[in-house]
Coordinates of N, CA and C in Angstrom, one line a residue:
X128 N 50.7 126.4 77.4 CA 51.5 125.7 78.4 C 51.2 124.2 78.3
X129 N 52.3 123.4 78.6 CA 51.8 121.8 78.4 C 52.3 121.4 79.7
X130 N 51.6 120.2 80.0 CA 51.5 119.8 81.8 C 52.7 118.4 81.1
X131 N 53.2 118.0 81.5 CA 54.3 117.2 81.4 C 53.6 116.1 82.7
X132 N 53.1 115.0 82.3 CA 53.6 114.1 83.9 C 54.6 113.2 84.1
X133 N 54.8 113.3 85.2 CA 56.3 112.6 85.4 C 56.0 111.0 85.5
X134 N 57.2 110.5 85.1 CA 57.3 109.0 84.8 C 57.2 108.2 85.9
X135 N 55.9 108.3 86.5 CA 55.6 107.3 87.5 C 55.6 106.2 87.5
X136 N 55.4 105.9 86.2 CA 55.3 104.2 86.4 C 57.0 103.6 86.3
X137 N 57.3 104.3 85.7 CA 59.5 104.2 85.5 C 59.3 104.4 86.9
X138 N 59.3 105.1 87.9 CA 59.9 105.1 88.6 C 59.8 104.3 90.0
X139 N 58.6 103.8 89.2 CA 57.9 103.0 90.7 C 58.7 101.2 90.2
X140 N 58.8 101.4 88.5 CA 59.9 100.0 88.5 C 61.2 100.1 88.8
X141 N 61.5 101.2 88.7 CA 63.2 101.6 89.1 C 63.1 100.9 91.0
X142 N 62.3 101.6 91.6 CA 62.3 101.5 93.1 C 61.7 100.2 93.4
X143 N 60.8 99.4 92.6 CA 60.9 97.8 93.1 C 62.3 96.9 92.6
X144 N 63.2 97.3 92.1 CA 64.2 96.6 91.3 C 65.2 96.6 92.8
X145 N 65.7 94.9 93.3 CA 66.3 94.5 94.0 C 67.7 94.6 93.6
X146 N 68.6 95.3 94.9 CA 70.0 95.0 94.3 C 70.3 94.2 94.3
X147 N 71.3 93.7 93.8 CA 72.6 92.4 93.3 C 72.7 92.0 94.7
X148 N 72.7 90.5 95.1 CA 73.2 90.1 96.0 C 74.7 90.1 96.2
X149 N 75.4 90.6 97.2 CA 76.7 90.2 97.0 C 77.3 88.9 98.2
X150 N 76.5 88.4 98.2 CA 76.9 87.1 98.9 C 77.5 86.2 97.8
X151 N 77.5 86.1 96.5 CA 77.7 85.0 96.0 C 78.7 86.0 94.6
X152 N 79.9 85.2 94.2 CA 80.6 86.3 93.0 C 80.8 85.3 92.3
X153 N 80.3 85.9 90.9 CA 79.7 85.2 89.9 C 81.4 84.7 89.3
X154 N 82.7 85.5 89.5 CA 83.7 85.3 88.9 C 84.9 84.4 90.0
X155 N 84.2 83.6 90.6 CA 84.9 83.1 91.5 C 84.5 81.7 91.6
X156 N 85.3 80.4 91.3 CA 84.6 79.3 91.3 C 84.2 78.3 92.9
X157 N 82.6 78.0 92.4 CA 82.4 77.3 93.8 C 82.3 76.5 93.9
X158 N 82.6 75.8 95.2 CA 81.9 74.0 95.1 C 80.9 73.8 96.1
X159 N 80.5 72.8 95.9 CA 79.5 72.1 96.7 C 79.0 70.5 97.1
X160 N 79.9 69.8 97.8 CA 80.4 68.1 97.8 C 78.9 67.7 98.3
X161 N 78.0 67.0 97.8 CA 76.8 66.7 98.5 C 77.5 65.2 99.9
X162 N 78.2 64.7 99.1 CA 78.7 63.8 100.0 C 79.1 63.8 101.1
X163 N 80.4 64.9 101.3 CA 81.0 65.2 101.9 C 80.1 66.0 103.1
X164 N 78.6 66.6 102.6 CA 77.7 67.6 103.4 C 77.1 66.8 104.4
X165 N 77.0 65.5 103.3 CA 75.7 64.1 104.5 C 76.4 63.9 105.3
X166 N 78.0 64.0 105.5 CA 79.2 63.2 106.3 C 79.4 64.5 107.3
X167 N 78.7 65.2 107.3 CA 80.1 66.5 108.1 C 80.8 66.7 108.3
X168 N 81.8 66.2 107.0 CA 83.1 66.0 106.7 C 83.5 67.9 105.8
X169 N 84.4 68.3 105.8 CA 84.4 69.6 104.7 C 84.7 68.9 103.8
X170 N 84.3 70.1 102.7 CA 84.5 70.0 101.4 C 85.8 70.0 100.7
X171 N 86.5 68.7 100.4 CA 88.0 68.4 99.9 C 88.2 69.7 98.8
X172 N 86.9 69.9 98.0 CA 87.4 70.9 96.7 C 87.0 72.5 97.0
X173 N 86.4 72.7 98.0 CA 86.0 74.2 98.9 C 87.5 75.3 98.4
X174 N 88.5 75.2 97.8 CA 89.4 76.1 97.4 C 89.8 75.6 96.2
X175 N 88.7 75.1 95.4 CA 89.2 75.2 93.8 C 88.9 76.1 92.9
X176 N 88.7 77.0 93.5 CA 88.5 78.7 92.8 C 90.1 79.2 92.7
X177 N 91.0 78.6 93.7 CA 92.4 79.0 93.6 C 92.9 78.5 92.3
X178 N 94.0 79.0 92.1 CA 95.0 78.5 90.9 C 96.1 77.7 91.3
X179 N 96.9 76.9 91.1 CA 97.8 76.5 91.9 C 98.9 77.5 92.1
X180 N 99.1 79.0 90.9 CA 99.7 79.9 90.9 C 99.1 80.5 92.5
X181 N 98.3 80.7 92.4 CA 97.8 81.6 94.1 C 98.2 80.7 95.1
X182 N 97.9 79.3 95.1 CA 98.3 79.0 96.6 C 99.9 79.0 96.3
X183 N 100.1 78.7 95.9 CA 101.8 78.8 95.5 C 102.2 80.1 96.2
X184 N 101.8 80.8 96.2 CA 102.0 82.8 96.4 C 101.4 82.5 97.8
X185 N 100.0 81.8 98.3 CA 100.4 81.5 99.5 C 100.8 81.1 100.4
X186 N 101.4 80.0 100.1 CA 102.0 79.7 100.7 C 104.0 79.9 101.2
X187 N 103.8 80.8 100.2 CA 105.2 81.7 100.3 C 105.1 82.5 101.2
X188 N 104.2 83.5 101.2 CA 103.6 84.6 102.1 C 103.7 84.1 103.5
X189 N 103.0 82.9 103.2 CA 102.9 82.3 105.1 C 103.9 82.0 105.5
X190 N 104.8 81.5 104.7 CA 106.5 81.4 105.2 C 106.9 83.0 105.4
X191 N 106.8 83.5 104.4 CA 107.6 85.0 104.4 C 107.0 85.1 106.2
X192 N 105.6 85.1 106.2 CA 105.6 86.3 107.8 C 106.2 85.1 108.6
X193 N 106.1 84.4 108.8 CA 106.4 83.2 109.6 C 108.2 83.6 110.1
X194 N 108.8 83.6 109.1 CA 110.1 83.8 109.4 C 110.5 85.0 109.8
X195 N 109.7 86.0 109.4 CA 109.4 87.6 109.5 C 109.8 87.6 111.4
X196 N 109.0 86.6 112.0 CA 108.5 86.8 113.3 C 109.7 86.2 113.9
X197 N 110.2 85.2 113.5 CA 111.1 84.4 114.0 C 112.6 85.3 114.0
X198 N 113.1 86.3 112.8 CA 114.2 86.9 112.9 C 113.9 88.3 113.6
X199 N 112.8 88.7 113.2 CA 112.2 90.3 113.6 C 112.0 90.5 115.1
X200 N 112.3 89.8 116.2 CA 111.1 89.5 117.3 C 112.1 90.2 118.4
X201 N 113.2 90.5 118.3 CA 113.8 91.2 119.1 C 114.5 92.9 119.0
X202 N 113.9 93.1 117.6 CA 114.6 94.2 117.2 C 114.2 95.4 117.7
X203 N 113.2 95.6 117.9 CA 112.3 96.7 119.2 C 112.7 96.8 120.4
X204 N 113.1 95.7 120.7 CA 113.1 95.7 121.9 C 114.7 96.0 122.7
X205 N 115.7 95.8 121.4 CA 117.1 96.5 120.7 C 117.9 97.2 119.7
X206 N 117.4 98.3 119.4 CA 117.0 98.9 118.3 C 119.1 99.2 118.3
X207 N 120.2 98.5 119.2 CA 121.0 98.7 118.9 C 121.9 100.3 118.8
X208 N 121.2 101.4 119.6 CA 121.8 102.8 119.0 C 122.7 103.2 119.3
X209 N 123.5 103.5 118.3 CA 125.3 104.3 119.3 C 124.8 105.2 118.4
X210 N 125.5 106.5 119.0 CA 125.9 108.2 118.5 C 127.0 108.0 118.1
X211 N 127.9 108.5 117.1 CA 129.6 108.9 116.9 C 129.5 110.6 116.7
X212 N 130.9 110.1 117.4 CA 131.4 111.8 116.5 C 131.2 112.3 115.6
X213 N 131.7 113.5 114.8 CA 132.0 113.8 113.6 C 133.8 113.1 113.0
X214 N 133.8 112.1 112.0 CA 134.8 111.8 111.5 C 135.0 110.2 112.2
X215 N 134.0 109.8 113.4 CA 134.2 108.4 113.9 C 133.1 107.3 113.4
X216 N 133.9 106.1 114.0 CA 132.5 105.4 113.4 C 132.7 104.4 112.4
X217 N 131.7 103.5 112.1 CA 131.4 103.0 110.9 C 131.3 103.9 109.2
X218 N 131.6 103.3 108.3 CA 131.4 104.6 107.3 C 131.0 102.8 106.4
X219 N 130.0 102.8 105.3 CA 129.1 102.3 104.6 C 127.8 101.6 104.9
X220 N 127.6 100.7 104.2 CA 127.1 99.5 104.9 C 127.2 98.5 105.7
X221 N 126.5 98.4 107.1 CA 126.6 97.6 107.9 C 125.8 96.1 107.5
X222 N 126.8 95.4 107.3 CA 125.9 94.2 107.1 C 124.8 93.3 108.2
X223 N 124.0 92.8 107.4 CA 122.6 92.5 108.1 C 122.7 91.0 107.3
X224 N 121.8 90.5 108.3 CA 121.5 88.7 107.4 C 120.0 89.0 107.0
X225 N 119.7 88.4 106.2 CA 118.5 88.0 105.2 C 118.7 86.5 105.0
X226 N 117.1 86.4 104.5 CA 116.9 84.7 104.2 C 115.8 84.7 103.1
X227 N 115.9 84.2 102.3 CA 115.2 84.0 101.0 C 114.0 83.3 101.6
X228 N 112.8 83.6 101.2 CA 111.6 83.1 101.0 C 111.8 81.7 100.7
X229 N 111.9 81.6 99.3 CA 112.3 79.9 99.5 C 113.4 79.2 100.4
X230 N 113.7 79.9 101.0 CA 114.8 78.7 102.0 C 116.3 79.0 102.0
X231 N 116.9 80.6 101.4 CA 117.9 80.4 100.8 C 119.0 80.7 102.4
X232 N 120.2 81.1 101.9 CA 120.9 81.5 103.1 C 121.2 82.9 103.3
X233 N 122.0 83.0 104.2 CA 122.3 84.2 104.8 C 123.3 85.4 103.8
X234 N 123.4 86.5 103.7 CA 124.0 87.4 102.7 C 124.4 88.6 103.6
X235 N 126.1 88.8 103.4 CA 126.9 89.9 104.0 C 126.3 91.3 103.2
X236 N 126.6 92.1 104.2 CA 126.3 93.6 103.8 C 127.7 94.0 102.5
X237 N 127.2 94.7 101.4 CA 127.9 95.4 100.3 C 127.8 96.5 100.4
X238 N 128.9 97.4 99.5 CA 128.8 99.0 99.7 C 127.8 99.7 99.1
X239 N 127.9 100.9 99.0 CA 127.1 101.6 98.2 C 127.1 101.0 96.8
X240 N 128.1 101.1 96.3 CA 128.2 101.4 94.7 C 127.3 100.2 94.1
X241 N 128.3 99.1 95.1 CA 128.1 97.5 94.5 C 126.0 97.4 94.7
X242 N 125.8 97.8 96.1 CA 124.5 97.5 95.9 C 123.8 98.7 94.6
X243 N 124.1 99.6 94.5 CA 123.4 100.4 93.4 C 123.3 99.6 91.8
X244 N 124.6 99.5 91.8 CA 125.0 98.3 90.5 C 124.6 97.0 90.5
X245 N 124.4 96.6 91.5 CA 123.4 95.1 91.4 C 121.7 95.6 91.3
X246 N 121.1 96.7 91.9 CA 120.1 97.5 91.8 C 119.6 97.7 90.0
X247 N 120.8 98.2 89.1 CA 120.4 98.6 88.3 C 120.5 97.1 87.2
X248 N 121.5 96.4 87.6 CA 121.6 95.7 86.4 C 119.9 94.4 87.3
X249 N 119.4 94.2 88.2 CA 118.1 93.6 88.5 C 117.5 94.7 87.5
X250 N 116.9 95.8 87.3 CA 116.3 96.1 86.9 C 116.1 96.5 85.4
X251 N 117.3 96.1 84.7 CA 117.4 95.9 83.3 C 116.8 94.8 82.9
X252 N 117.5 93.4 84.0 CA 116.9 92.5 83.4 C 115.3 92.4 83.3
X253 N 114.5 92.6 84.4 CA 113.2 92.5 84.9 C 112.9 93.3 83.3
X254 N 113.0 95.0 83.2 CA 112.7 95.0 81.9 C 113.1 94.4 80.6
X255 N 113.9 93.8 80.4 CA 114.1 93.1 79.0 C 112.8 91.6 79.5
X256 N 113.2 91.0 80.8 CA 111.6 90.3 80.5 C 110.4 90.5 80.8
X257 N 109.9 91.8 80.6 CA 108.8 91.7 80.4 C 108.9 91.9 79.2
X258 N 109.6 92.4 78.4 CA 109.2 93.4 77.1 C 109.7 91.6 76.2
X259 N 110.4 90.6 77.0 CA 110.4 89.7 76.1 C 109.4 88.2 75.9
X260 N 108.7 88.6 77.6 CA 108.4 87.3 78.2 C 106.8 88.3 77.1
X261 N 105.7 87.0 77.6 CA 104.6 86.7 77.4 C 103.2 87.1 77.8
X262 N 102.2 86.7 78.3 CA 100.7 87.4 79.0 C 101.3 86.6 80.5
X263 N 100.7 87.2 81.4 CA 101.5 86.8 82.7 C 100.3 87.4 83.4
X264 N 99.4 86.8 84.1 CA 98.4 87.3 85.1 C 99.5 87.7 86.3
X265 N 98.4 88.5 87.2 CA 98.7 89.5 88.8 C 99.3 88.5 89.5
X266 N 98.9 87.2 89.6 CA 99.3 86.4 90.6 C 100.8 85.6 90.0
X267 N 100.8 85.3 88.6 CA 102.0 84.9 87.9 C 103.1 85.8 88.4
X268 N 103.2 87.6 88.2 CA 104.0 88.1 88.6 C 104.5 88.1 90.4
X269 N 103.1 88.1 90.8 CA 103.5 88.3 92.7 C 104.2 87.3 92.7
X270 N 103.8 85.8 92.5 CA 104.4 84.5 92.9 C 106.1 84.9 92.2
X271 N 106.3 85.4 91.0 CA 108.0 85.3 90.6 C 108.5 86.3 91.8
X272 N 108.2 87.2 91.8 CA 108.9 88.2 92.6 C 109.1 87.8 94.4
X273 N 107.8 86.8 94.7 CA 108.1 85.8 95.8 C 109.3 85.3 95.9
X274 N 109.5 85.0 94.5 CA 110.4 83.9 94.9 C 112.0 84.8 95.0
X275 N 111.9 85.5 94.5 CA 113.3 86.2 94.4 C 113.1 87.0 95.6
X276 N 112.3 87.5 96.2 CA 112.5 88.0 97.8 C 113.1 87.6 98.8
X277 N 113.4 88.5 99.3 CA 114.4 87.7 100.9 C 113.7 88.6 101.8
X278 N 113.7 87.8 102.9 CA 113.2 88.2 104.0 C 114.4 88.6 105.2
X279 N 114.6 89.9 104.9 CA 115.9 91.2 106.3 C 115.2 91.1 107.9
X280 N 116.5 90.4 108.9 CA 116.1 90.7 110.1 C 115.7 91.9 110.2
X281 N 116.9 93.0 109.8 CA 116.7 94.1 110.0 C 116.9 95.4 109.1
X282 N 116.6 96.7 108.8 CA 117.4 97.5 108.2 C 118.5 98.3 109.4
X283 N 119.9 98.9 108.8 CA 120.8 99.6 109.6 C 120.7 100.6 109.0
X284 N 120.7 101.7 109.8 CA 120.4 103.2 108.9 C 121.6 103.5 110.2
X285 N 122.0 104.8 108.9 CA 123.2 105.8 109.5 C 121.8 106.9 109.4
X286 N 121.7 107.9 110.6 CA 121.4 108.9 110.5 C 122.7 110.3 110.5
X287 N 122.3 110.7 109.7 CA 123.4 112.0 109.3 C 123.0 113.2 110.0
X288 N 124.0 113.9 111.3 CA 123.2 115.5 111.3 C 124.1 116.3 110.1
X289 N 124.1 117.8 110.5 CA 124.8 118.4 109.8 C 125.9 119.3 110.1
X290 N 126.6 118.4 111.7 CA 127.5 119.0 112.4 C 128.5 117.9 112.1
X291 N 128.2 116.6 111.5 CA 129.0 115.7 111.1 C 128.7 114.1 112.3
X292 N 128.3 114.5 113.4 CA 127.7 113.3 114.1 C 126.5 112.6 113.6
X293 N 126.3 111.1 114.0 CA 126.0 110.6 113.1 C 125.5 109.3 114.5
X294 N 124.0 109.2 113.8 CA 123.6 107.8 114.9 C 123.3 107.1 113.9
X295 N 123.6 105.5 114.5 CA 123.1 104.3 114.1 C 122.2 103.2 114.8
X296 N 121.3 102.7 114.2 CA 120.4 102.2 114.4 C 119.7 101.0 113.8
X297 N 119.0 100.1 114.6 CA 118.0 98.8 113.9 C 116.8 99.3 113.6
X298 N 116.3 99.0 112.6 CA 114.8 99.2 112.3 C 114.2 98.0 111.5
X299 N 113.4 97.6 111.7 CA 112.5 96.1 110.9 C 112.4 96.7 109.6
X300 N 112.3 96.0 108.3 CA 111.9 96.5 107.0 C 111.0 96.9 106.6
X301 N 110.1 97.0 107.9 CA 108.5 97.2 107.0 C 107.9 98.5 108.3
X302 N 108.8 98.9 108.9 CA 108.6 99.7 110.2 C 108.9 101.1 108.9
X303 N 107.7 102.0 109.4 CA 107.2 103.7 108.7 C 108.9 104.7 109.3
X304 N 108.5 105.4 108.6 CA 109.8 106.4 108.5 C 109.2 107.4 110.4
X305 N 107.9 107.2 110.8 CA 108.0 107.5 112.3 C 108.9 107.5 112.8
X306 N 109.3 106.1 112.7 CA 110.0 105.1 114.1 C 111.4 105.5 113.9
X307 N 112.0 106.0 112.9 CA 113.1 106.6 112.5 C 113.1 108.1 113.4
X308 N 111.9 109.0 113.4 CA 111.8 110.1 114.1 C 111.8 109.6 115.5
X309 N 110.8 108.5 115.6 CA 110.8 108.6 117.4 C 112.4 108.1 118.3
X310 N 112.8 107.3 117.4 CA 114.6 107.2 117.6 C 115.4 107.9 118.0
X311 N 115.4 109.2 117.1 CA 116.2 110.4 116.7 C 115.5 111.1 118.2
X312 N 114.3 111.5 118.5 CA 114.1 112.4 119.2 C 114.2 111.3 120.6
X313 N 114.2 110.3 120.8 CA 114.8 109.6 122.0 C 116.2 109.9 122.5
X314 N 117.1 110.1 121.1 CA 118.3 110.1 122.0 C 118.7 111.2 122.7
X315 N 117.9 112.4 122.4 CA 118.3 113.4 122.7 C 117.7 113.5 124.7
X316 N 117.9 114.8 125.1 CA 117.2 114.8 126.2 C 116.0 115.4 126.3
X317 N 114.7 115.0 127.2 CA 113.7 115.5 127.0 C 113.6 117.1 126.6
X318 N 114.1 118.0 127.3 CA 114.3 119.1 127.3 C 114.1 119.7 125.5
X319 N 115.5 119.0 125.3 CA 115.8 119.2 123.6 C 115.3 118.8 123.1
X320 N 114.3 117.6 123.2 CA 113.7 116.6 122.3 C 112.5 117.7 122.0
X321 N 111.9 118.0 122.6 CA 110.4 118.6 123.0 C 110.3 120.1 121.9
X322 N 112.0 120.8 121.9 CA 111.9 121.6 120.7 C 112.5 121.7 119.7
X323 N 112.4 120.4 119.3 CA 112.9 119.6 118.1 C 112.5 119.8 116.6
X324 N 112.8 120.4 115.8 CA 112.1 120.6 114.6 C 113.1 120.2 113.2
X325 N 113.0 119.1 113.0 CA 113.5 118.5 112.0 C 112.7 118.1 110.9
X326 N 113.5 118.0 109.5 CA 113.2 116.8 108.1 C 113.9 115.6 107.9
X327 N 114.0 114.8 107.4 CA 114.4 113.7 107.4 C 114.3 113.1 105.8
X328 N 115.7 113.3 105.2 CA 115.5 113.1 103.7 C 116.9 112.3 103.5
X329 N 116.8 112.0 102.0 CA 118.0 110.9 101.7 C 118.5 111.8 100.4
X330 N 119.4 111.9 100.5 CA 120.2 111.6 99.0 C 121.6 111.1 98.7
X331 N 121.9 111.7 97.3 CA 121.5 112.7 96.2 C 120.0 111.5 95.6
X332 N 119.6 112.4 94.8 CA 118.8 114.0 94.8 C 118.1 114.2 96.4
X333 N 118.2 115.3 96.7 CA 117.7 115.0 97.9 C 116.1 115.0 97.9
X334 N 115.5 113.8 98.4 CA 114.4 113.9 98.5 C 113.7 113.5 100.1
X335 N 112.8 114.5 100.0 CA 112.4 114.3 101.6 C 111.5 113.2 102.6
X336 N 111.5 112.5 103.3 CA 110.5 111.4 103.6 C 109.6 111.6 104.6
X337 N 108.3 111.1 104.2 CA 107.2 111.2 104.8 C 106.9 110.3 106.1
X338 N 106.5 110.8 107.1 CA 106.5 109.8 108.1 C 105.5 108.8 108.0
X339 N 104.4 108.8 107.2 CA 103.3 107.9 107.3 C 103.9 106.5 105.8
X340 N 105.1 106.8 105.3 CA 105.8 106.2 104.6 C 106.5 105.0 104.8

């Protein structure tokens, strides 16, 4: 039999070994103005770890919510809902205004088809450039796609049953497929509402949507 002893001294260096500080990240550039420190003045260069690509992207963002709030700020509080019949009513797209991130103007609602067809030929182009364009960092791509976003007061959803009545509604663009449910079970009466058992899907193809979505 052989006695083996265990690697005490390994392990007594493993256990004095300090983790990594993470106060300071080694891939992130920092400054430090001595001048500006004697003055209690901040530091003019304290965000030159940015790229001008990132503040660029910032400062889009801060517009984007900025205006977010300014068009968005009533729509809760009029979610707008009529019921129709079966066979009455609006039938496509109800047009909604939007406003471009950079400053653009206002744009009427289009039909199905036309938005599908502007849908696909956006998305040809996007792939012919990447597969044409160049090396493009995370922040190169967010900032392009900034700039081509528009910021929607609102979305208008048709909800479809399957007796042919049909409600319509406001919803913000960034509001979960819930608020869609808690809508639908509003209009009804408590009674009905309470033994309500529905899905809530779109098609063709039909696919089903998740409320935390």
């Amino acid at each position: 039999l052989l006695d083996v002893a265990a690697p005490t001294t390994a392990a007594a260096a493993t256990s004095n070994r300090q983790p990594p500080s993470s106060g300071f990240n080694i891939y992130k550039g920092h400054s430090y103005n001595v001048q500006s420190a004697a003055m209690g003045a901040p530091d003019p260069y304290m965000d030159a770890g940015l790229s001008n690509t990132e503040r660029q992207l910032q400062q889009l963002q801060s517009k984007r919510d900025r205006i977010e709030r300014e068009i968005q700020s009533d729509v809760k509080m009029d979610r707008g809902l009529v019921a129709y019949k079966a066979g009455s009513g609006p039938t496509g797209i109800i047009s909604s205004s939007s406003t471009s991130s950079e400053g653009g103007g206002s744009t009427r609602g289009r039909g199905d088809s036309s938005l599908l067809a502007a849908r696909m030929k956006r998305m040809e182009e996007e792939r012919k450039k990447r597969e044409e364009g160049g090396f493009t960092t995370k922040a190169m791509r967010d900032l392009e796609r900034m700039k081509k976003a528009k910021v929607y007061s609102h979305a208008q959803i048709r909800i479809n049953f399957s007796d042919g009545t049909h409600l319509h509604a406001k919803f913000l663009p960034r509001e979960k497929v819930s608020a869609i449910r808690s809508v639908i079970e509003s209009s009804f009466q408590p009674t009905i509402a309470q033994s309500l058992d529905f899905d809530l899907y779109v098609a063709p193809p039909r696919r089903l949507l998740i409320d935390t979505k």
